[in-house]
CSV table of C-alpha atoms in Angstrom, one decimal:
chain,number,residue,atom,x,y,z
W,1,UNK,CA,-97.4,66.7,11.0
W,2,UNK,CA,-98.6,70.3,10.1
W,3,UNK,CA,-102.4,70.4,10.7
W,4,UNK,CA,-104.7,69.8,7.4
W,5,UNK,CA,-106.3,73.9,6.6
W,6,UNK,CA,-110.2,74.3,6.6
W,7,UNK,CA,-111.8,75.7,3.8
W,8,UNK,CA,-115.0,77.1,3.1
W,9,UNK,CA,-116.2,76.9,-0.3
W,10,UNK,CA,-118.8,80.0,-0.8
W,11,UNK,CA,-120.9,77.7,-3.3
W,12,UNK,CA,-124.1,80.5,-2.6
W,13,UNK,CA,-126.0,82.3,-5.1
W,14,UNK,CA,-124.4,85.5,-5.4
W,15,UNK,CA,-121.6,87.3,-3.7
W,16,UNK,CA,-123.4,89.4,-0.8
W,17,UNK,CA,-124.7,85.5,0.5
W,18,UNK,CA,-120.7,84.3,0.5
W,19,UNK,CA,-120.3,87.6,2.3
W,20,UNK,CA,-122.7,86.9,5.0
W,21,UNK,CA,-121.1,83.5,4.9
W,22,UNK,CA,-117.2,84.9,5.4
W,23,UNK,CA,-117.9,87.4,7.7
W,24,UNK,CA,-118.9,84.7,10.2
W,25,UNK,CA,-116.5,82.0,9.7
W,26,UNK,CA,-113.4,83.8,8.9
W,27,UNK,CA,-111.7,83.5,12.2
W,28,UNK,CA,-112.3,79.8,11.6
W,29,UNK,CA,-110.9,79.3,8.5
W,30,UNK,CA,-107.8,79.5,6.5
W,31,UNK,CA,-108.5,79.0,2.5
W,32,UNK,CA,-111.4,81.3,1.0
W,33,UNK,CA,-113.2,79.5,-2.0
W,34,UNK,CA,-114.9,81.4,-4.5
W,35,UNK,CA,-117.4,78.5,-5.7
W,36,UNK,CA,-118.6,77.8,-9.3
W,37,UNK,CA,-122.1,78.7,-9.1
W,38,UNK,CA,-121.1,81.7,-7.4
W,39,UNK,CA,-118.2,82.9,-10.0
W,40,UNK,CA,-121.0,81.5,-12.9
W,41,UNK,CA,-123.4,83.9,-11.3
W,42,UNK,CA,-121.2,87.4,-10.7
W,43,UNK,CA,-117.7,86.6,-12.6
W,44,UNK,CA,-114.8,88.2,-11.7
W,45,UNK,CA,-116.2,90.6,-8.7
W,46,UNK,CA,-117.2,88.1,-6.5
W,47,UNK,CA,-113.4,87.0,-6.1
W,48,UNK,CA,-112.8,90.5,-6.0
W,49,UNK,CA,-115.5,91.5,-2.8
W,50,UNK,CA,-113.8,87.6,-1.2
W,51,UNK,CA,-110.5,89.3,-1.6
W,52,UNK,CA,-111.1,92.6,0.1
W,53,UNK,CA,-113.1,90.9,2.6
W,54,UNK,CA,-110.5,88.4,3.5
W,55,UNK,CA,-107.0,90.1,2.8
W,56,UNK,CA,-104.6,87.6,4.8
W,57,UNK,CA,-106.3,84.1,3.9
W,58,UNK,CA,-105.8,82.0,0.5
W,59,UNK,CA,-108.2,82.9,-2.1
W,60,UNK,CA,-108.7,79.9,-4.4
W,61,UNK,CA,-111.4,81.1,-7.2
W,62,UNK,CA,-112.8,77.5,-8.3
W,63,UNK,CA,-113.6,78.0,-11.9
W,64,UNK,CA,-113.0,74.6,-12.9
W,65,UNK,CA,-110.8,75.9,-15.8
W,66,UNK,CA,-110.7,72.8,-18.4
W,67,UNK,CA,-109.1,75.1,-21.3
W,68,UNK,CA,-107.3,78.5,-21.8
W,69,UNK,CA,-105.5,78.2,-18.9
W,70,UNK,CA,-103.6,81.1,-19.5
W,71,UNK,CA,-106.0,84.0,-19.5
W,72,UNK,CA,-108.0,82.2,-17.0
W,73,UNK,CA,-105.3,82.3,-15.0
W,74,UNK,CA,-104.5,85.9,-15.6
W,75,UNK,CA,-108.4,86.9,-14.9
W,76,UNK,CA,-108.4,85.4,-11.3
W,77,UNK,CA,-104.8,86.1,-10.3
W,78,UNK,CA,-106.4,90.1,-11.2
W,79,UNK,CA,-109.0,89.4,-9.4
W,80,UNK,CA,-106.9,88.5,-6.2
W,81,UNK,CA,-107.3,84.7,-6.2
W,82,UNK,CA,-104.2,82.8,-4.7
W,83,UNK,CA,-104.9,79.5,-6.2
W,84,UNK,CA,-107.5,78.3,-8.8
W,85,UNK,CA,-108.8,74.8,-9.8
W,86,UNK,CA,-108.6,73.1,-13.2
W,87,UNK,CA,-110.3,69.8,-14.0
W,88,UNK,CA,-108.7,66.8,-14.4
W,89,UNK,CA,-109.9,66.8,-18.0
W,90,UNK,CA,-107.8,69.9,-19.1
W,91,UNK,CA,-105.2,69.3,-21.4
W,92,UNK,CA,-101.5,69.7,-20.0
W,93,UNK,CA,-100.6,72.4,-21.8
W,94,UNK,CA,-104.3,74.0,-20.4
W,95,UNK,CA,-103.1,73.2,-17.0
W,96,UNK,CA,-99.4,74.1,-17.1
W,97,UNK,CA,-100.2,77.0,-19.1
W,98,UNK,CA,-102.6,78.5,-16.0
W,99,UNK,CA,-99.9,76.9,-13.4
W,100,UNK,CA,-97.4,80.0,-15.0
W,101,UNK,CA,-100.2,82.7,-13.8
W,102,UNK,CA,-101.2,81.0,-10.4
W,103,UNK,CA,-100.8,78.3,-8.2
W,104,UNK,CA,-103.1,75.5,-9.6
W,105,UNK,CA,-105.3,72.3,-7.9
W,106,UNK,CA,-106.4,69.7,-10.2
W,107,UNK,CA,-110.0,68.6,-9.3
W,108,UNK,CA,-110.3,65.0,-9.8
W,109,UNK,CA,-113.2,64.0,-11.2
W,110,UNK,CA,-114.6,60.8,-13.6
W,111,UNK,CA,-111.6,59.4,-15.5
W,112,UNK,CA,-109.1,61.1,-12.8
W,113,UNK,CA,-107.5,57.4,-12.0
W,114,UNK,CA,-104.5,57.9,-14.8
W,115,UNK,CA,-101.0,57.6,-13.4
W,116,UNK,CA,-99.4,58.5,-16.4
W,117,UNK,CA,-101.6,61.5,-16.8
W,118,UNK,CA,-101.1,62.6,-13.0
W,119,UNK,CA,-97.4,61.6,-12.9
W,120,UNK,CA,-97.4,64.5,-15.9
W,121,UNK,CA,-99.2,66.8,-13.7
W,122,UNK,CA,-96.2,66.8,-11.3
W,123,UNK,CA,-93.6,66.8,-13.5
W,124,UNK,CA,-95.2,69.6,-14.7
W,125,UNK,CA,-94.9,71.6,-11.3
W,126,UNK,CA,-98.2,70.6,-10.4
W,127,UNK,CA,-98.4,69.2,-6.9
W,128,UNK,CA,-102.5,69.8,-5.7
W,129,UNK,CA,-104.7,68.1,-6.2
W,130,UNK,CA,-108.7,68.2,-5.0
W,131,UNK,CA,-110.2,64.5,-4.1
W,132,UNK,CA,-114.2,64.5,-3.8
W,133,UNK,CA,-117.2,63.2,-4.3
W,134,UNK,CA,-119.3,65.3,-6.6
W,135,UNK,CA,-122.6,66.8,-5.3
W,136,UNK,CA,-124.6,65.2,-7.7
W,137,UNK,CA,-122.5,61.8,-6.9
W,138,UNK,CA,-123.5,62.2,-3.1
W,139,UNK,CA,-126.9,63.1,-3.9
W,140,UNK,CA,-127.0,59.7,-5.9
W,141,UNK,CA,-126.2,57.8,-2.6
W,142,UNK,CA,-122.3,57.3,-2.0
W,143,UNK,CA,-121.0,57.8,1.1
W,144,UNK,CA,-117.3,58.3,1.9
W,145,UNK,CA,-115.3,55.2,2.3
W,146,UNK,CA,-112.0,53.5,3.4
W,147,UNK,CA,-111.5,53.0,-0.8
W,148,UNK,CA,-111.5,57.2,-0.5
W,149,UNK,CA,-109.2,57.1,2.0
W,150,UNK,CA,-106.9,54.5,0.4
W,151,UNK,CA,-106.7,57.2,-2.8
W,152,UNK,CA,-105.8,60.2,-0.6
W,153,UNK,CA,-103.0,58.0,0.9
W,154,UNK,CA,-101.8,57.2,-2.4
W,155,UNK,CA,-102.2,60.9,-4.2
W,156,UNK,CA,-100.1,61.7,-0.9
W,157,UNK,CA,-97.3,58.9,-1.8
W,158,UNK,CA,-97.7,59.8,-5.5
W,159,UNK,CA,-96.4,63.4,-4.1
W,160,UNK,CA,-99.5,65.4,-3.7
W,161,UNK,CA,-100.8,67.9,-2.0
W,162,UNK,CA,-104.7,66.3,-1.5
W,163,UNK,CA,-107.6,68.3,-0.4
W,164,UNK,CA,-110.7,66.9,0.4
W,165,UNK,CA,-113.9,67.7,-0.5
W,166,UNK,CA,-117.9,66.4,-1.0
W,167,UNK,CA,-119.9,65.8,1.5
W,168,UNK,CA,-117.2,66.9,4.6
W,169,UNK,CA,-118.6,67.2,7.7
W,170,UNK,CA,-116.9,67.4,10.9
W,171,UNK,CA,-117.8,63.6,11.8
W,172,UNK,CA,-116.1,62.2,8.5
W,173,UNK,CA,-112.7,64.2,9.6
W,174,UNK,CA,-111.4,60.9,12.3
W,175,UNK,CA,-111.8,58.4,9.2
W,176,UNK,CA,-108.5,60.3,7.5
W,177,UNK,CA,-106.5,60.2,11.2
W,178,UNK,CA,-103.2,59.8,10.2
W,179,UNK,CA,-103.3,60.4,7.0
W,180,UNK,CA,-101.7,64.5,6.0
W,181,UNK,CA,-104.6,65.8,4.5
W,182,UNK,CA,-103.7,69.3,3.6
W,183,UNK,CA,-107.4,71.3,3.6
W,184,UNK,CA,-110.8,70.1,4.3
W,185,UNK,CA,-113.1,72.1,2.2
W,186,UNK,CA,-116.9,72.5,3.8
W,187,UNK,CA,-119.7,73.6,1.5
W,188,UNK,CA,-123.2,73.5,2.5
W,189,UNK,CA,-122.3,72.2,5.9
W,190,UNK,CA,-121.0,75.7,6.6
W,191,UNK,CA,-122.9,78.2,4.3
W,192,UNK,CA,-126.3,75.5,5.0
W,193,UNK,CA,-126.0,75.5,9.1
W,194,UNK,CA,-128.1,77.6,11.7
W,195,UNK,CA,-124.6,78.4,13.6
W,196,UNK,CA,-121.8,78.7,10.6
W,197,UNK,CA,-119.0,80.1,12.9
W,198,UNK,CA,-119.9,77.2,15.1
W,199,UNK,CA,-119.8,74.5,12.3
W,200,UNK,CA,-116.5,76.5,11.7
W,201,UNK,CA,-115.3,76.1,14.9
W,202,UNK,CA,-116.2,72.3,15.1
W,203,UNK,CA,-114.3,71.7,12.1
W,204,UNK,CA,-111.3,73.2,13.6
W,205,UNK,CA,-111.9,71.8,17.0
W,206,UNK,CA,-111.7,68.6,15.4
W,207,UNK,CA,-109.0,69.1,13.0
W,208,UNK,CA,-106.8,70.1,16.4
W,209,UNK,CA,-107.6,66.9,18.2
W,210,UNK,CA,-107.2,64.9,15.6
W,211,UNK,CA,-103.9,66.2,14.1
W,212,UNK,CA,-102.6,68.4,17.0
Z,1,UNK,CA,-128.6,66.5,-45.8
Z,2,UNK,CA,-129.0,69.3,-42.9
Z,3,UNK,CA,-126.9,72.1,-43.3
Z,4,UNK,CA,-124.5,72.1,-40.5
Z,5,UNK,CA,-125.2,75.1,-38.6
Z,6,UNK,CA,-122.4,77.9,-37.7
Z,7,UNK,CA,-121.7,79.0,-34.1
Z,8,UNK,CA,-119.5,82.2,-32.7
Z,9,UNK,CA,-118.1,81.4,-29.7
Z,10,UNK,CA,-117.8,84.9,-28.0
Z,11,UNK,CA,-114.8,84.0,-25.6
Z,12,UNK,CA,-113.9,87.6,-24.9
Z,13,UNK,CA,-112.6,90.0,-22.0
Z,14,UNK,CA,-115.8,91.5,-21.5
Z,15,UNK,CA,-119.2,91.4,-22.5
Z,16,UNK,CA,-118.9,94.7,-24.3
Z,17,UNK,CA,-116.4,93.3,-26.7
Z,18,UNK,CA,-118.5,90.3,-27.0
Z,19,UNK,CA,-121.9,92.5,-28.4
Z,20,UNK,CA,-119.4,94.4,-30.5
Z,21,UNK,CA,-119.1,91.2,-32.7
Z,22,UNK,CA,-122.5,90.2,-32.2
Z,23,UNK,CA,-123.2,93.0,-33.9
Z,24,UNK,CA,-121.2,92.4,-36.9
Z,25,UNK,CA,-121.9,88.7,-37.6
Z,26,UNK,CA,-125.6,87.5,-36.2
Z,27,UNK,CA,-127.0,87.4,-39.9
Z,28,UNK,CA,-124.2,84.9,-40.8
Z,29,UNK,CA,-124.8,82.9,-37.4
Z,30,UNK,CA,-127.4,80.4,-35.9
Z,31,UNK,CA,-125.8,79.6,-32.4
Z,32,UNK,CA,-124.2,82.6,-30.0
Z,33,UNK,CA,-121.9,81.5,-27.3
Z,34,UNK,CA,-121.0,83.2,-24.2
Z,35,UNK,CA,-117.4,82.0,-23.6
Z,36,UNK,CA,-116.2,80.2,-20.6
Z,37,UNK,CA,-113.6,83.1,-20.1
Z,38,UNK,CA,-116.3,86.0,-20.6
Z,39,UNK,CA,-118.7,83.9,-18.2
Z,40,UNK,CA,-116.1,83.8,-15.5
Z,41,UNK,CA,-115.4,87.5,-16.1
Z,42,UNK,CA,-119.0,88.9,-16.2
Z,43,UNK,CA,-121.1,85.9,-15.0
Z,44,UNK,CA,-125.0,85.4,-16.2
Z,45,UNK,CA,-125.4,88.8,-16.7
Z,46,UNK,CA,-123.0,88.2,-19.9
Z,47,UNK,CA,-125.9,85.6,-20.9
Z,48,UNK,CA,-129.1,88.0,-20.3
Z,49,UNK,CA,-127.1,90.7,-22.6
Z,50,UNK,CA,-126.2,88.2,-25.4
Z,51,UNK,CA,-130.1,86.5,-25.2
Z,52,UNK,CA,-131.1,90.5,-25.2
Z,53,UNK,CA,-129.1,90.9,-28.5
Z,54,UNK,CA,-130.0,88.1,-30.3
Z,55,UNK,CA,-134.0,87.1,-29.1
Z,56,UNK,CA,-134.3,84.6,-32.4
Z,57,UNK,CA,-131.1,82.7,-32.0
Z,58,UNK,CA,-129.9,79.4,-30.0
Z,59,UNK,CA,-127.6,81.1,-26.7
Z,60,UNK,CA,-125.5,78.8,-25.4
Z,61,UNK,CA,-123.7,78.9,-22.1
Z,62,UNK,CA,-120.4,77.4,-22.4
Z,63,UNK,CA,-119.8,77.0,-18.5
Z,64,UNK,CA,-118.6,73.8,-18.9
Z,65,UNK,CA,-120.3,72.2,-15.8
Z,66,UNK,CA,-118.7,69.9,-13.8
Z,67,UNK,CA,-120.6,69.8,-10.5
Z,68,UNK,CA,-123.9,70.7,-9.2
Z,69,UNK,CA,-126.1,70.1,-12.4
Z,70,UNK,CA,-129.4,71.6,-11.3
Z,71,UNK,CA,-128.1,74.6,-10.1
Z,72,UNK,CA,-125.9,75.4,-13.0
Z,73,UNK,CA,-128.7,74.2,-15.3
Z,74,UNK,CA,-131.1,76.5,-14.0
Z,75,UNK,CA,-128.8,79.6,-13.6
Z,76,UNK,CA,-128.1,79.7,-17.4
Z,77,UNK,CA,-131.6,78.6,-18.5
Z,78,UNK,CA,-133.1,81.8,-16.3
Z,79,UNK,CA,-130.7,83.5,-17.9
Z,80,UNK,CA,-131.6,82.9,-21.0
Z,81,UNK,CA,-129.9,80.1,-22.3
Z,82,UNK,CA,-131.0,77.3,-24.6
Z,83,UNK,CA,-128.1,75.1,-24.1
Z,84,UNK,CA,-125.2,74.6,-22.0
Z,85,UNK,CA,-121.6,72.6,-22.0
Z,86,UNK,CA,-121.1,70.2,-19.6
Z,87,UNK,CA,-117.3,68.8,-19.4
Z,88,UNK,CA,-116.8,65.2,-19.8
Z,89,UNK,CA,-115.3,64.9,-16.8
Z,90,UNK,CA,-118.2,65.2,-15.2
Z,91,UNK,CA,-120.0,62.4,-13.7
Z,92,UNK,CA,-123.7,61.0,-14.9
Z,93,UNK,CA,-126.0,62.4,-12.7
Z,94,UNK,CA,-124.1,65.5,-12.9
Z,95,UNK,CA,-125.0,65.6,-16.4
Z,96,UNK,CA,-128.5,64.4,-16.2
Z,97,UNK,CA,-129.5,66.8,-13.4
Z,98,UNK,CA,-128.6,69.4,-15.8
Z,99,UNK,CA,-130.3,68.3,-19.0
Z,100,UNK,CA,-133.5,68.0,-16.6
Z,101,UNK,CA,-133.3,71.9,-16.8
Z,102,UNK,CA,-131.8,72.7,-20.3
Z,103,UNK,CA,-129.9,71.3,-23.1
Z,104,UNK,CA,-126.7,69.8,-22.8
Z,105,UNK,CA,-123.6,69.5,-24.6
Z,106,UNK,CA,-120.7,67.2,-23.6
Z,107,UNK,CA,-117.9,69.0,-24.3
Z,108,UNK,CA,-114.6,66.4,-25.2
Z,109,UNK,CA,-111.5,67.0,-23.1
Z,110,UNK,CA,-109.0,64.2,-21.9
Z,111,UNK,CA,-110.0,60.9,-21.1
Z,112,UNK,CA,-113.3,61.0,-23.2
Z,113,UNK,CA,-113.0,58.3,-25.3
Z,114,UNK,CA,-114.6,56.2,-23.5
Z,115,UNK,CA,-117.7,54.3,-25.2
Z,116,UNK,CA,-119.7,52.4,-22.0
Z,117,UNK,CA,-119.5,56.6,-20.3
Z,118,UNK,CA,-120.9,57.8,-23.8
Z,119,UNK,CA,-123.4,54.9,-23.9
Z,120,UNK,CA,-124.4,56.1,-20.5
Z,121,UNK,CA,-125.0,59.6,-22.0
Z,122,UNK,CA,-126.9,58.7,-24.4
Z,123,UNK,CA,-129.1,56.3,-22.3
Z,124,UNK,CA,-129.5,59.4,-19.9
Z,125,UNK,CA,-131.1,61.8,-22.7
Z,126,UNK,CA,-128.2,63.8,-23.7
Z,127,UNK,CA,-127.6,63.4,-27.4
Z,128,UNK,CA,-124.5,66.2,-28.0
Z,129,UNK,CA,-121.5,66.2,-27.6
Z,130,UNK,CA,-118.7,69.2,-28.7
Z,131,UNK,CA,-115.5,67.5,-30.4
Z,132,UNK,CA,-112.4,69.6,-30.2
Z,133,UNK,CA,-108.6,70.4,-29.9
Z,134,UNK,CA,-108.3,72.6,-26.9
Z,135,UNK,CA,-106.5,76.5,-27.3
Z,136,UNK,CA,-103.7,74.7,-25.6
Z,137,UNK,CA,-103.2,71.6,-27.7
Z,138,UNK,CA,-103.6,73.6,-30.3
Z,139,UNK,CA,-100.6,76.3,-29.2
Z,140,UNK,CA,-98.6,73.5,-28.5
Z,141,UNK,CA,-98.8,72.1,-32.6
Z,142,UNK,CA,-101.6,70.4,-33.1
Z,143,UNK,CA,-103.6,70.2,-36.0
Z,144,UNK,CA,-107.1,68.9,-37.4
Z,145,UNK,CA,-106.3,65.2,-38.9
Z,146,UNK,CA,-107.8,63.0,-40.9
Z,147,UNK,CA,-108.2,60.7,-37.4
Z,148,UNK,CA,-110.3,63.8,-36.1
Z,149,UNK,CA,-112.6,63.0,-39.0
Z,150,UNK,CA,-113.1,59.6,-38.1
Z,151,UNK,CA,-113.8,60.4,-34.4
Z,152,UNK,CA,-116.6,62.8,-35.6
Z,153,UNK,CA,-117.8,60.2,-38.1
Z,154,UNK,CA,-117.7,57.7,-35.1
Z,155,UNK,CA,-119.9,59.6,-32.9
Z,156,UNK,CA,-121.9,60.5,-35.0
Z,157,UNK,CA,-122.8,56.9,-36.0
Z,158,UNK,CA,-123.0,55.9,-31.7
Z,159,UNK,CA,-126.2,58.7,-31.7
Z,160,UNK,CA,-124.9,62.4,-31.1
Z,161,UNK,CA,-125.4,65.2,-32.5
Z,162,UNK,CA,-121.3,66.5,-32.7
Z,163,UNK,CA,-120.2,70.2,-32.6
Z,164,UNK,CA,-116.7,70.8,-33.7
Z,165,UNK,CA,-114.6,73.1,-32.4
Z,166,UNK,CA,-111.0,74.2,-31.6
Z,167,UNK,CA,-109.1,76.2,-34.2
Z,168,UNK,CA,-111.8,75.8,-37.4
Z,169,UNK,CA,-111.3,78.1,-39.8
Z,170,UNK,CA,-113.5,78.1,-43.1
Z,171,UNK,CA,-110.9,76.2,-44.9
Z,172,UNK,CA,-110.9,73.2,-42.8
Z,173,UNK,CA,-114.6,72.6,-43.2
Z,174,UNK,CA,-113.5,70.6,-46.5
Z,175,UNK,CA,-111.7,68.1,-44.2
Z,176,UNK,CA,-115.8,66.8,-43.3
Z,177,UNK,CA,-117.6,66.7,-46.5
Z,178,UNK,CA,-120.2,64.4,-46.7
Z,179,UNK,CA,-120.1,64.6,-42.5
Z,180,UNK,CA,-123.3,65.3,-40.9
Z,181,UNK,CA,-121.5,67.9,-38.7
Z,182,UNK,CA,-124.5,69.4,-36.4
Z,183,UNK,CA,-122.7,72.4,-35.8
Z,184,UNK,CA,-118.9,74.2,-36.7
Z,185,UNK,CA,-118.0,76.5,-33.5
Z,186,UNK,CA,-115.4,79.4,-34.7
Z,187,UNK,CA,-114.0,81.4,-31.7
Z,188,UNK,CA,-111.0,84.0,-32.7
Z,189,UNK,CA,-111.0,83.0,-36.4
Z,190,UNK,CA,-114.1,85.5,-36.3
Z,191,UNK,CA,-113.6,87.6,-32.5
Z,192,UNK,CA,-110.1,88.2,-33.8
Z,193,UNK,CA,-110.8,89.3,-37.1
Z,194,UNK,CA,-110.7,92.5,-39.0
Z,195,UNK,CA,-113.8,91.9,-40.6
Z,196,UNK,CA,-115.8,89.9,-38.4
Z,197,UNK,CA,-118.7,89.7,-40.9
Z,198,UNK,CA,-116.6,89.0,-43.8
Z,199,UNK,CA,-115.8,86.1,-41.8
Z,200,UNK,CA,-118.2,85.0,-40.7
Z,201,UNK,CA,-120.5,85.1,-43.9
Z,202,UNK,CA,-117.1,82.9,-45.3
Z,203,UNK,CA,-117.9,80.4,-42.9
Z,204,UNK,CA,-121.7,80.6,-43.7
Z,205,UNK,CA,-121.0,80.2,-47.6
Z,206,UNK,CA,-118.6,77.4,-47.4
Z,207,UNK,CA,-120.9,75.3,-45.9
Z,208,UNK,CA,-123.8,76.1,-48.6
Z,209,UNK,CA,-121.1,75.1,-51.0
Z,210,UNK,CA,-119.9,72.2,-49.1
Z,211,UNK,CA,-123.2,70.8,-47.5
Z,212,UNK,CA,-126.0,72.5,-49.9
């Protein structure tokens, strides 16, 4: 089983924070994320400075794109982002039109739970998708589950490539043993820690024991 | 009967382009919105320019927030913004984090028609919603319909206030006579024009004619 990627998702409040952030972790991490806030707050450049900074990892630039997919697809492939994400509630046209200009995820969020729709999604050459709890959600109370775990497995069998996300710290990696995840994306347990190359490294620590 | 009120959605490359037609058409307009696309390009500093522009006139922030309410709320209301999309997809307290800190509009992708989520909204404070064909639908053939009507008519009668966007041009405002649209949203039928005003002030007199 390949071992699931780390990423860090560089949710901060303007690009010189996510640099901070990245300049510390890199070594740690393989996929680069560009966060909404952050792309809301500086646009374009702040994918731009990730991409210089990181030149050899995935750059996903997570603009939630929910229409337009084609020049938003265009604007962060120019801006050097490898991936971007759209959300589940963009149109398939929206989302196979961006998939033409860039490698896309579908973030699954409320009303994701539609075969039909996701069995579209592949048959339209889209094969990522993001599972999470929302900030807000986890704020709210929920915790993750074995009913979370259950819908990775079956995105997985459905023929996705799942990422995980919400709430992922390195003690919730063991409850998805077994199962090929293919990235763990961090947030504020990264860019929020004292140590973040050392929340870094336990996340990859982790990832090897579990999956090595 | 309220006149329904006329909005330019400014979904350009840059925020230059978007002042150049700001410039033209805010005596025709009541509603300026920064695009999603010129957001992602130029970030909030898009919004300060287009508040700067226009001091008298609703801005709103079309980031269609899917995540991390507060934050994204308060990022467009310090930049200037009186309202901002959220997109349906997104979950409740999501939403109602966000309308703690400014105005929010549901924007209507896939899956929305839902009535217990809408009930939800509404019981949560946030009384608009933005009804529309995507860019992409409508590349791929779609048009307005008389079914579009009744979904308008049907919100409307659940308790929002419904924007109406997607491909409206000033000859399909006929289509909702005697509907109390709140607002029409007209992107490239005015960005794209060769007379922006002209446009524009088509728009404006149409619905005098229609609604007056």
């Amino acid at each position: 089983m390949n071992l699931p990627m780390m990423q860090v998702a560089l949710d901060c409040n303007d690009t010189a924070q996510a640099i901070n952030v990245l300049r510390q972790v890199e070594d740690q991490i393989d996929v680069v994320e560009a966060g909404t806030i952050l792309i809301y707050r500086d646009g374009m450049s702040a994918v731009k400075n990730l991409r210089a900074m990181a030149p050899d990892k995935i750059v996903l630039a997570d603009v939630k794109c929910a229409d337009a997919g084609t020049k938003c697809g265009v604007s962060c492939r120019e801006a050097g982002a490898d991936w971007i994400t759209c959300i589940n509630a963009a149109t398939v046209p929206t989302m196979s039109n961006a998939q033409k200009e860039i490698e896309v995820q579908v973030e699954l969020y409320e009303g994701w739970d539609n075969k039909d729709r996701m069995q579209e999604w592949l048959d339209h050459g889209i094969h990522q998708v993001v599972y999470h709890q929302s900030r807000d959600a986890k704020f709210a109370g929920q915790k993750w589950s074995e009913q979370d775990v259950e819908n990775v497995k079956n995105l997985i069998a459905m023929g996705f490539k799942v990422s995980v996300t919400g709430g992922v710290h390195p003690e919730i990696l063991q409850l998805f043993k077994g199962v090929p995840v293919y990235t763990f994306i961090a947030g504020r347990a990264i860019t929020g820690a004292d140590d973040p190359h050392a929340v870094s490294k336990q996340f990859k620590d982790e990832i090897k024991r579990i999956w090595g």
